[in-house]
CSV table of C-alpha atoms in Angstrom, one decimal:
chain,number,residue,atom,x,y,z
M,290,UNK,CA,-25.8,-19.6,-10.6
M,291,UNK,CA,-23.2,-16.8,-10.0
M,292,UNK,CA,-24.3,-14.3,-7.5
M,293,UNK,CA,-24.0,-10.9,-8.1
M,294,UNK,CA,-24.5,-8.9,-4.8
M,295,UNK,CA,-22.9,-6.0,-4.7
M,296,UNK,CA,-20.0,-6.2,-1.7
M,297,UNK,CA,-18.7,-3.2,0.1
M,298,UNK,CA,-15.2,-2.3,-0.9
M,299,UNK,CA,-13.8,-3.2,2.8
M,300,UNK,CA,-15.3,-6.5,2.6
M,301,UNK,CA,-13.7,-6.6,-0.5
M,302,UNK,CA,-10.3,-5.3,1.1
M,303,UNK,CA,-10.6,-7.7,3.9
M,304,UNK,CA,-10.7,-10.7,1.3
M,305,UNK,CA,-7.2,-11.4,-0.3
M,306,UNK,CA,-6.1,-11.5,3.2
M,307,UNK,CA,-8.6,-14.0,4.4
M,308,UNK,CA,-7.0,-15.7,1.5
M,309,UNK,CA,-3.6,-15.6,2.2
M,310,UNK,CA,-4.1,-16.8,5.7
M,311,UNK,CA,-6.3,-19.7,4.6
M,312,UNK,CA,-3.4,-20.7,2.0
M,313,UNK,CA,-0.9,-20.8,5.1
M,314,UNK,CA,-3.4,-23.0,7.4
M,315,UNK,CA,-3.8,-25.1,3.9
M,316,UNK,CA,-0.2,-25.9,4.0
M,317,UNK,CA,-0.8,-26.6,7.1
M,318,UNK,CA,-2.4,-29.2,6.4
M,319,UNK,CA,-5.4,-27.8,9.2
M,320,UNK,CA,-8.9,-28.5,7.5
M,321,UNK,CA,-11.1,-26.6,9.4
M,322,UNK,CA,-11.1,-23.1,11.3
M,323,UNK,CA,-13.3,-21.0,13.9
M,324,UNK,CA,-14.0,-17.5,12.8
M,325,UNK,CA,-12.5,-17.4,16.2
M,326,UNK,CA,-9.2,-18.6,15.9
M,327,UNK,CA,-8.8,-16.9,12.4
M,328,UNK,CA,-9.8,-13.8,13.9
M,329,UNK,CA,-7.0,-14.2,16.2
M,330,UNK,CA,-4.8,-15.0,13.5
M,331,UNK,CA,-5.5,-12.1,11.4
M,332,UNK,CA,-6.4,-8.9,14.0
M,333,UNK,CA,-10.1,-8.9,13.1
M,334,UNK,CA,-12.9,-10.1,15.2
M,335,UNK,CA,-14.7,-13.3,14.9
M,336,UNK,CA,-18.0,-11.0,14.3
M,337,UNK,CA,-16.4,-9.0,11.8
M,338,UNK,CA,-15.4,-12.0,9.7
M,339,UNK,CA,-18.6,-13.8,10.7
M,340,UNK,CA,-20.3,-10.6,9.2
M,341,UNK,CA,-18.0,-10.8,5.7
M,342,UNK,CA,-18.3,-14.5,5.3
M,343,UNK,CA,-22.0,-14.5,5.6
M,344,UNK,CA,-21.9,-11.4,2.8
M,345,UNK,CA,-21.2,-14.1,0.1
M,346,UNK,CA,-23.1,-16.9,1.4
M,347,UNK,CA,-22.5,-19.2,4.7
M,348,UNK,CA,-19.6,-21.7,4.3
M,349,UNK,CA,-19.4,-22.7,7.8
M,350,UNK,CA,-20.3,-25.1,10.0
M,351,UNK,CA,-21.7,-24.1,13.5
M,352,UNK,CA,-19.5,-24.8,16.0
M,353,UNK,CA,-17.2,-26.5,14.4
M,354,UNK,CA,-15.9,-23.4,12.0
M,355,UNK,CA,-15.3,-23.0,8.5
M,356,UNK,CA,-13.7,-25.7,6.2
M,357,UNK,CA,-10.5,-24.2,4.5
M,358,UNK,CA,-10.6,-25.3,1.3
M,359,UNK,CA,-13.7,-24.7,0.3
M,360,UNK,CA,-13.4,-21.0,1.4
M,361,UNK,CA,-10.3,-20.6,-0.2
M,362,UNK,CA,-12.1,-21.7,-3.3
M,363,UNK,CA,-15.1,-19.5,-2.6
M,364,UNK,CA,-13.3,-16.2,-2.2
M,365,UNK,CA,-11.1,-17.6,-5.2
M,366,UNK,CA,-14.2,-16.9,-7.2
M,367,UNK,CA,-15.6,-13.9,-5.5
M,368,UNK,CA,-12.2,-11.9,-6.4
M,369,UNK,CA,-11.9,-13.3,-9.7
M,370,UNK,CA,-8.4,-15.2,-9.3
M,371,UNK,CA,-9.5,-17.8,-11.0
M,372,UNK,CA,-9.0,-15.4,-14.2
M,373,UNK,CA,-5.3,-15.7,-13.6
M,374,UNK,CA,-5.0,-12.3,-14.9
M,375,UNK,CA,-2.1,-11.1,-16.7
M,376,UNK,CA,0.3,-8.1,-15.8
M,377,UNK,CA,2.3,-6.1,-17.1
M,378,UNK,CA,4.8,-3.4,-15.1
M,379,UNK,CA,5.7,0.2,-16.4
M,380,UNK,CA,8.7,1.4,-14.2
M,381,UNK,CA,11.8,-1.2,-13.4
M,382,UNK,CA,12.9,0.9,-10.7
M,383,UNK,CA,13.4,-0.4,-7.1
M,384,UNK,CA,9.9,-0.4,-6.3
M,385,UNK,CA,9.1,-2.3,-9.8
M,386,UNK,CA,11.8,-4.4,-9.7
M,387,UNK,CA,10.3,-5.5,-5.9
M,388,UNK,CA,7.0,-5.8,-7.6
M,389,UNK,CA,8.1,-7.8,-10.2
M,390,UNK,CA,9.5,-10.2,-8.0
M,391,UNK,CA,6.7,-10.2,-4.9
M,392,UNK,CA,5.9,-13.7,-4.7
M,393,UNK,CA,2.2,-13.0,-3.3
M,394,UNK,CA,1.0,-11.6,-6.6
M,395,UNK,CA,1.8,-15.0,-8.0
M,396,UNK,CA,0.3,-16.8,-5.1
M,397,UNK,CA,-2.9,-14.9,-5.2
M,398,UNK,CA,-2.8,-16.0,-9.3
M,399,UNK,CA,-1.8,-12.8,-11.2
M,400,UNK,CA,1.0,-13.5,-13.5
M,401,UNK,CA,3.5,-10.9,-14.6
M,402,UNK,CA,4.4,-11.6,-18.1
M,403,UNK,CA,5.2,-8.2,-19.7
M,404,UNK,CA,8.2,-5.8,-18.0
M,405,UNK,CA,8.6,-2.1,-19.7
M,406,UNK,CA,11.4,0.8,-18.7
M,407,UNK,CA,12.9,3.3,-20.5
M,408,UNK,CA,16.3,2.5,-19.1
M,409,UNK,CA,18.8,1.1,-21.7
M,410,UNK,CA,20.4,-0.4,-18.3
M,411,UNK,CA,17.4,-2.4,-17.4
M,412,UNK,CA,16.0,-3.0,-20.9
M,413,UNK,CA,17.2,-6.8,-21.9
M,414,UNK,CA,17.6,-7.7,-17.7
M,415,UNK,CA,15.8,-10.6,-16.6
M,416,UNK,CA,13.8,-9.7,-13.4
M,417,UNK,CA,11.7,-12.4,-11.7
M,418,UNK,CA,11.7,-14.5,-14.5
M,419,UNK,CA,10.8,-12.0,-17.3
M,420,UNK,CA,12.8,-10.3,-19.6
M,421,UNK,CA,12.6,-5.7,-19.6
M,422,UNK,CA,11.4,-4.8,-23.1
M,423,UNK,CA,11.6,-0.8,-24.1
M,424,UNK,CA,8.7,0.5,-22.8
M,425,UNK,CA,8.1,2.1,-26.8
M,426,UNK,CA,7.3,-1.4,-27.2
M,427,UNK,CA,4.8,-2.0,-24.5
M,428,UNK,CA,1.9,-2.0,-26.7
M,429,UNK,CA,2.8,-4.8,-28.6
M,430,UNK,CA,3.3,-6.8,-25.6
M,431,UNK,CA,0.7,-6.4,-24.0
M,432,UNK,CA,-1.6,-7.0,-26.9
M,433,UNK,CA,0.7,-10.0,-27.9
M,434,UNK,CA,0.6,-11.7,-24.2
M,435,UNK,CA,-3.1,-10.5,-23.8
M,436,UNK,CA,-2.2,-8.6,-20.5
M,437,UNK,CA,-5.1,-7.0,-18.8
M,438,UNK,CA,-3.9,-5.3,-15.7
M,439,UNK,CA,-0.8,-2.5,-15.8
M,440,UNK,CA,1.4,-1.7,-13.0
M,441,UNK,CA,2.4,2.1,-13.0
M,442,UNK,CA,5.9,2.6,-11.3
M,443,UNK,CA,7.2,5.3,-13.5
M,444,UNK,CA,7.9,8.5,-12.2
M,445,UNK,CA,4.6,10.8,-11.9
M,446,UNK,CA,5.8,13.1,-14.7
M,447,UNK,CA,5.4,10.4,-17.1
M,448,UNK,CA,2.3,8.1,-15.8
M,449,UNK,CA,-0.3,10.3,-17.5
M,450,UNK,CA,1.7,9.1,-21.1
M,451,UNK,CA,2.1,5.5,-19.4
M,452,UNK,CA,-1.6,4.9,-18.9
M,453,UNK,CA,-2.3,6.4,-22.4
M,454,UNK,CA,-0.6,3.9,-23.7
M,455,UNK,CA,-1.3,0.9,-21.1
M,456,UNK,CA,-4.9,1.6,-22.2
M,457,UNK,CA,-4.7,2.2,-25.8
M,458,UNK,CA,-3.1,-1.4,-26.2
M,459,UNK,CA,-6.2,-2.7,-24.5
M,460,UNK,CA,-5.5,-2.8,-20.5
M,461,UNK,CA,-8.3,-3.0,-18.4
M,462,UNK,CA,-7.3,-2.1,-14.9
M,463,UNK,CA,-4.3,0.0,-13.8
M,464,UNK,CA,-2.5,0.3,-10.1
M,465,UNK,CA,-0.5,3.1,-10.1
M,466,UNK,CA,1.9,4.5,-7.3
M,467,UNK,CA,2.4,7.7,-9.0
M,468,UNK,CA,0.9,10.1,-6.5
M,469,UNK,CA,-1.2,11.9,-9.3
M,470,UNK,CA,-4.6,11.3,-10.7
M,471,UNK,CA,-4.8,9.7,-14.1
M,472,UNK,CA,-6.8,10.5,-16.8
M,473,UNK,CA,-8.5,7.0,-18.2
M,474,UNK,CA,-11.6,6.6,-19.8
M,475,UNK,CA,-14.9,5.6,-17.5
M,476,UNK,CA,-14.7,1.9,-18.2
M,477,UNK,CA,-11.0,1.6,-17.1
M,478,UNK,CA,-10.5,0.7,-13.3
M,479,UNK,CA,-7.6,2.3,-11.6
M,480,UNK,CA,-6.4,1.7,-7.9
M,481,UNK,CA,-4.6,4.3,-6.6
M,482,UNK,CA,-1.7,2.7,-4.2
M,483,UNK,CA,0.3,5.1,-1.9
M,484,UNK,CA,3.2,3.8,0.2
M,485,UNK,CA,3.4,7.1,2.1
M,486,UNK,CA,-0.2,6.6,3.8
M,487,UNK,CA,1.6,4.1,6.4
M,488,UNK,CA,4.5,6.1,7.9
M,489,UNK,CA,2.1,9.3,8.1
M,490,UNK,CA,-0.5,7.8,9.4
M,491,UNK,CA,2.0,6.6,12.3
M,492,UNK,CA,3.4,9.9,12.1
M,493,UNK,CA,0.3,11.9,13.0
M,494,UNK,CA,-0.5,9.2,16.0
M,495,UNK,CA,2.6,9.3,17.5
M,496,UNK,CA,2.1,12.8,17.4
M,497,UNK,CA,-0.5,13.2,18.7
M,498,UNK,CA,-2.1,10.3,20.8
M,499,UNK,CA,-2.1,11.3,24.8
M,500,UNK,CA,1.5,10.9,26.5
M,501,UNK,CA,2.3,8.6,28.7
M,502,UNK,CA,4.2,8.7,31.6
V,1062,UNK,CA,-2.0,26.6,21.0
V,1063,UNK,CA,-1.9,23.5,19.9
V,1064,UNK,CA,-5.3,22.5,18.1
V,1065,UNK,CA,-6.1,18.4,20.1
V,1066,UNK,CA,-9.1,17.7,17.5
V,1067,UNK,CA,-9.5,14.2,16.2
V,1068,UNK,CA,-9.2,13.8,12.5
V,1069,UNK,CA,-10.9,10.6,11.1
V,1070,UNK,CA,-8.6,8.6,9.4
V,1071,UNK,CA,-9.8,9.1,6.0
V,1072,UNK,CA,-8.9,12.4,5.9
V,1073,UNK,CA,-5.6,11.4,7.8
V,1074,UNK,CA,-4.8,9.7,4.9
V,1075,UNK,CA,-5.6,12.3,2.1
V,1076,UNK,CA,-3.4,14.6,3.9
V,1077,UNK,CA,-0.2,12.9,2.5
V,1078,UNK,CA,-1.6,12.7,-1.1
V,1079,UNK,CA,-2.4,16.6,-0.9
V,1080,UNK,CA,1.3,17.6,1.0
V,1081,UNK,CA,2.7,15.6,-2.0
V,1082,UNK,CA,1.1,17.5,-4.5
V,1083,UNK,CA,1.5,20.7,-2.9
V,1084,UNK,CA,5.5,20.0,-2.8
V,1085,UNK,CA,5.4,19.5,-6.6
V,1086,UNK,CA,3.8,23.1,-7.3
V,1087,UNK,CA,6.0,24.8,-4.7
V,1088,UNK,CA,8.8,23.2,-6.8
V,1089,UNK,CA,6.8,24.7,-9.7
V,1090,UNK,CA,6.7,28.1,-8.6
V,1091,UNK,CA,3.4,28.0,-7.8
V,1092,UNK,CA,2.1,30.2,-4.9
V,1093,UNK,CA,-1.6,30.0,-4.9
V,1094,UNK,CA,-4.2,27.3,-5.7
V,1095,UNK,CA,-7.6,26.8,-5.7
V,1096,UNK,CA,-9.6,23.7,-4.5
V,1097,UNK,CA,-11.0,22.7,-8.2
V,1098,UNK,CA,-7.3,22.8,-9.3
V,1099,UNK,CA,-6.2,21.1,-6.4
V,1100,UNK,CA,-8.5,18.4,-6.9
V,1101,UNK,CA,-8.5,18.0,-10.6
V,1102,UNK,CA,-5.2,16.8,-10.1
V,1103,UNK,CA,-6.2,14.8,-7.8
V,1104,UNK,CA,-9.1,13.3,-8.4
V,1105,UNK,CA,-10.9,14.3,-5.4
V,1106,UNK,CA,-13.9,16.4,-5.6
V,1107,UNK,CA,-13.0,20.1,-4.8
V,1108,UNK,CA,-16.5,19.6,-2.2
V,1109,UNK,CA,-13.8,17.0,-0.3
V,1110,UNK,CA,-10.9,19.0,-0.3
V,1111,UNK,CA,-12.7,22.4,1.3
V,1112,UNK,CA,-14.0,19.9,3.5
V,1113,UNK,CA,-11.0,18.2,4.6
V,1114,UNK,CA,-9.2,21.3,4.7
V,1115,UNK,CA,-11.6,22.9,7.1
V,1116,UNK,CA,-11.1,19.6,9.7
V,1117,UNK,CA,-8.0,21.7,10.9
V,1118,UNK,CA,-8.8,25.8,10.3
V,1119,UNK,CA,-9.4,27.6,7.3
V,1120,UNK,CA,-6.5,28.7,5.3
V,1121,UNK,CA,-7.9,29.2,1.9
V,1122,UNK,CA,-8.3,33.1,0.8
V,1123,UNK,CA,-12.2,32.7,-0.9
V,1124,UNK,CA,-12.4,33.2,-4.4
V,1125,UNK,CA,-8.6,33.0,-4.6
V,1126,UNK,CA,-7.3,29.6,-3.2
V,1127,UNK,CA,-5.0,28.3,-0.9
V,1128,UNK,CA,-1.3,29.7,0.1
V,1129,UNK,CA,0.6,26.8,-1.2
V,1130,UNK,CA,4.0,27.3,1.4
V,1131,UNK,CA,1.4,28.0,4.3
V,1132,UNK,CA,-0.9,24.9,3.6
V,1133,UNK,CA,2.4,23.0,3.4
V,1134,UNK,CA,3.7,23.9,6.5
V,1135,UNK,CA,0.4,23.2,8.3
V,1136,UNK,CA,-0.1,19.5,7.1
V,1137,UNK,CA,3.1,19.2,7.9
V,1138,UNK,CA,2.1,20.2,11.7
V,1139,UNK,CA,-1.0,18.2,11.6
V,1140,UNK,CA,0.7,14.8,10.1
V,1141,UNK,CA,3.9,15.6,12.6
V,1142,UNK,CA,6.5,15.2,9.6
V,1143,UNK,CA,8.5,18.2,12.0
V,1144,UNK,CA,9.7,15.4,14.0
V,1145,UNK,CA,11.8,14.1,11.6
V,1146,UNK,CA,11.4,10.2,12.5
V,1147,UNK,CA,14.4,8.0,12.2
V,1148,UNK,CA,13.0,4.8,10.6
V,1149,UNK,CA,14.3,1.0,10.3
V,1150,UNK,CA,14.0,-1.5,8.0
V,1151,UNK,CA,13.9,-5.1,9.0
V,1152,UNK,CA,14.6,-7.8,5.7
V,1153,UNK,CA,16.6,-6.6,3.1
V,1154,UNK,CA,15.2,-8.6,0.2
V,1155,UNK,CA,13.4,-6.8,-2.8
V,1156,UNK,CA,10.8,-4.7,-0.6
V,1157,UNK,CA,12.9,-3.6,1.8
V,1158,UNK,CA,15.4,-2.6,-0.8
V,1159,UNK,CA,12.8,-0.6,-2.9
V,1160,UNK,CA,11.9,1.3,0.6
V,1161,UNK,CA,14.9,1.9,1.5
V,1162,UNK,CA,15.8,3.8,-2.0
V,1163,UNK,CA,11.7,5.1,-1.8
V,1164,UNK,CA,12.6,9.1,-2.2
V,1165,UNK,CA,9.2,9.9,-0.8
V,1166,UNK,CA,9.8,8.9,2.7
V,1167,UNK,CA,12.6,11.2,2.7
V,1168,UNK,CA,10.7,14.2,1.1
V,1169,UNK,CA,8.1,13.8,4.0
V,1170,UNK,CA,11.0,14.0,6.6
V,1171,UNK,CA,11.2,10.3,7.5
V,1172,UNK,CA,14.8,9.4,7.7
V,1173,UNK,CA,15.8,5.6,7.0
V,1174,UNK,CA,19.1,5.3,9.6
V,1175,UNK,CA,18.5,1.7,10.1
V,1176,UNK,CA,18.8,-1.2,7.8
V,1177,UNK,CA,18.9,-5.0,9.1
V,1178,UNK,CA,18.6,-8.6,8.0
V,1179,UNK,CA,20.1,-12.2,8.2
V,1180,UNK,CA,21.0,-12.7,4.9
V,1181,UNK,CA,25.1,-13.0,4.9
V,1182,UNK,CA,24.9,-12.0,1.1
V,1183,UNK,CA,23.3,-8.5,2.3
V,1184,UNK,CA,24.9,-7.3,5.4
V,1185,UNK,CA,27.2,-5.4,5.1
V,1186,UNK,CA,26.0,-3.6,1.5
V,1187,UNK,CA,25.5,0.1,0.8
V,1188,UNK,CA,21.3,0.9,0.3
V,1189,UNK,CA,20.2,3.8,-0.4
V,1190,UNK,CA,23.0,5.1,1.8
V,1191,UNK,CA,22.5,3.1,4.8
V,1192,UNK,CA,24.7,0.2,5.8
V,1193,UNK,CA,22.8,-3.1,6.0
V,1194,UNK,CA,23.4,-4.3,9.9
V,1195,UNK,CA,22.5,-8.1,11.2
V,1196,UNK,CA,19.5,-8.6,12.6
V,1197,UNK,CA,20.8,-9.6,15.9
V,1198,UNK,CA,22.6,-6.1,16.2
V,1199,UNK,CA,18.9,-4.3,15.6
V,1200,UNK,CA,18.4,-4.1,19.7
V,1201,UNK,CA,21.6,-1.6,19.5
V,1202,UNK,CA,21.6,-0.2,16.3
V,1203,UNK,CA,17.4,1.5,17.2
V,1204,UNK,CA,18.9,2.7,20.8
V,1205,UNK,CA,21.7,4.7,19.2
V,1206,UNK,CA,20.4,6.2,16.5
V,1207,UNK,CA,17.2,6.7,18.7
V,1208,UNK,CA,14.5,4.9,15.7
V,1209,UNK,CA,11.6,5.5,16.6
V,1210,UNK,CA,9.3,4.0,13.5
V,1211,UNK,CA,10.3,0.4,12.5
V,1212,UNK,CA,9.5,-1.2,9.2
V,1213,UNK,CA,9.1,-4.8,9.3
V,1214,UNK,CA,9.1,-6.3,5.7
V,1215,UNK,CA,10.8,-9.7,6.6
V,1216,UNK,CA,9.1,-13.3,5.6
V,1217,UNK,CA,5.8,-13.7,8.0
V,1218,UNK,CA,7.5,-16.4,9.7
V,1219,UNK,CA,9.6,-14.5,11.8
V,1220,UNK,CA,7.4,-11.0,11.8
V,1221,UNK,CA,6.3,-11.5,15.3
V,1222,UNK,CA,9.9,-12.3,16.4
V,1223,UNK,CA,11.1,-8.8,14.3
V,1224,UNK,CA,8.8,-6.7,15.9
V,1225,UNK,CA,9.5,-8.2,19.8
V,1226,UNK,CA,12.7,-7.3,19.3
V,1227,UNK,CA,11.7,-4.0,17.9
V,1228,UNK,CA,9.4,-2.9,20.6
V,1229,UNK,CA,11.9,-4.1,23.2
V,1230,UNK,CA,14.8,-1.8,21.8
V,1231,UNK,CA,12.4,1.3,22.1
V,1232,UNK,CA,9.8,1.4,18.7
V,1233,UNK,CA,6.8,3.8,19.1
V,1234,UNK,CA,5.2,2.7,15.3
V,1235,UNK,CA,5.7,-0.6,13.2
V,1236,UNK,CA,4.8,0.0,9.5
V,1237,UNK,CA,4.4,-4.0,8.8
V,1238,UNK,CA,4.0,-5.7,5.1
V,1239,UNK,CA,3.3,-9.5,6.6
V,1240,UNK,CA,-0.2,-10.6,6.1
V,1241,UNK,CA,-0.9,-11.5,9.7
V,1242,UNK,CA,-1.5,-9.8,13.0
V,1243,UNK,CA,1.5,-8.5,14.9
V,1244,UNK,CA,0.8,-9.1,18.8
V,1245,UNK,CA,2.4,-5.6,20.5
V,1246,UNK,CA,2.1,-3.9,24.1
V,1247,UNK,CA,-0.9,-1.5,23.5
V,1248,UNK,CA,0.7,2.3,23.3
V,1249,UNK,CA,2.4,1.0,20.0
V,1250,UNK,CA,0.7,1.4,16.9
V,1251,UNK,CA,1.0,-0.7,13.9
V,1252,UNK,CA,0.4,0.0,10.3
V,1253,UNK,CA,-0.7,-3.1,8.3
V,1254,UNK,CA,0.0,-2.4,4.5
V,1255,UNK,CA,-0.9,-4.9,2.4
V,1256,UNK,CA,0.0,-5.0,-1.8
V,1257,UNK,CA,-1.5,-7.6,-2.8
V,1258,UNK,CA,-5.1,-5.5,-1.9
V,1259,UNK,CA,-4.7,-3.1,-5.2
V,1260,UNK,CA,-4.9,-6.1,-7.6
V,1261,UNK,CA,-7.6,-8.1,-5.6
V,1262,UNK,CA,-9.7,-4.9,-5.8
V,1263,UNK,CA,-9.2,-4.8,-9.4
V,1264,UNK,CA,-9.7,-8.4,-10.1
V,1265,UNK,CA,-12.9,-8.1,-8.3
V,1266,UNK,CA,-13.8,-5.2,-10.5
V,1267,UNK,CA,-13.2,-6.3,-14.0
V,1268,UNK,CA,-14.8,-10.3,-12.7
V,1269,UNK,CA,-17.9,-7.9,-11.3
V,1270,UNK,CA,-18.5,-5.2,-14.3
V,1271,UNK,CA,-21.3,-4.9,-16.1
V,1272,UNK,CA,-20.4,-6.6,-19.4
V,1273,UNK,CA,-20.0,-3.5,-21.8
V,1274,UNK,CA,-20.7,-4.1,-25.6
């Protein structure tokens, strides 16, 4: 029976990169880990991710640690990647073009099968294996390929029209990078990504953390 | 005198999102704004934004808003964008390409002066204005410009190796995209971002929903 606790959204933050890490030891070939040696691995204390695991159910054996695959599979299920969900990008610009080809997205199962820019110098490019179609033809695409997740790469002047649309052709979650709230309706999930957060956040502690000698 | 308070990350990291915003209605003209407009664009609750805003001194006028320029000029104190970091980029390949073209840093006085990677194919080539430098020429490269922030966006593999060589040429803060734990002397402070965490969240949320009719 699928269990439908409600998990806290770091828990839930903490997860794909459980998941990345357990791929690695997969190839590996290494069966089993120790919340231990993964914390290690990862920068997060064995209680921490004693304390997550045990959120979803125990998976692990005590003393011995927790058995990769079957974790993999488990947090698999709990994210939903088993959906391979289908994505579509709005913006071939550097950072879309790097999105379109970041090989992680892939890994983790989403698939990116619809490309949209306004550009008549990107439109027809192949990028990552997918061909830029005019972005006045994005809703076609995305209802054609059944897409259900939008990436938002446009400039913030035109995201507002981009979602609009994105959501109109039937698009159930959006990450945008434009730096402006978007207007969607209640039952549309948006994640709002900012690539600025790092560097200020390094910013203000280098400014301000106690000098050394 | 210089306010020492500590500022919990959280609001650390809304800082950037409202110094972006307020940028865009400087460029509009705009002199004055209040915390319900400020947050309707947004999307944070104007409750937040009083809040947050009062973490570091009021500067709001009541019943009339905030002094756009002046707000400015104070996050920009608070985050330490005055400094004008010099920044590096370690691995060219699609990321580090879409960073090193990423207008934003620029507009909040982080200044890329460093590019590097192993790739033959790459060195050598014009990015966003910066010539692309080998790897093994990072050491002297972050000493004369005087870099103070690295970026480290090369394959996990040789992360740990990047950032060695990083911290041993002089690097205060490492903004690092690989999706394991970076081992580093203990006045420098890392940023892990990780992009693959938008499109978990999501997945979670549309596998997690209430079923709607």
């Amino acid at each position: 029976m699928k269990q439908k606790k409600v998990i806290s959204d770091a828990v839930i933050e903490r997860l794909p990169l459980y998941y990345r890490d357990l791929l690695l030891l997969q190839d590996a070939g290494i069966d089993i880990i120790s919340s231990e040696k993964l914390g290690e691995r990862l920068g997060i204390t064995p209680e921490q991710i004693r304390k997550d695991l045990t959120c979803f159910g125990a998976f692990g054996k005590k003393g011995v640690g927790y058995y990769v695959g079957e974790l993999c599979q488990q947090i698999v299920e709990i994210i939903g990647l088993q959906q391979h969900w289908k994505v579509g990008i709005a913006g071939i610009g550097h950072l879309g073009w790097a999105l379109a080809n970041y090989k992680t997205f892939g890994r983790l199962g989403f698939r990116t099968t619809g490309l949209f820019d306004v550009d008549h110098r990107i439109i027809g490019q192949n990028v990552g294996g997918v061909i830029v179609t005019p972005i006045s033809e994005m809703d076609k695409v995305i209802r054609k390929e059944g897409i259900q997740i939008g990436i938002i790469t446009t400039p913030a002047s035109v995201a507002q029209q981009v979602a609009d649309q994105m959501v109109n052709a039937g698009i159930k979650g959006i990450l945008s990078f434009a730096p402006l709230r978007l207007n969607v309706p209640d039952h549309i999930f948006v994640f709002r990504e900012d690539l600025s957060i790092g560097l200020s956040r390094i910013s203000y502690y280098l400014t301000n953390k106690p000098e050394e000698q």
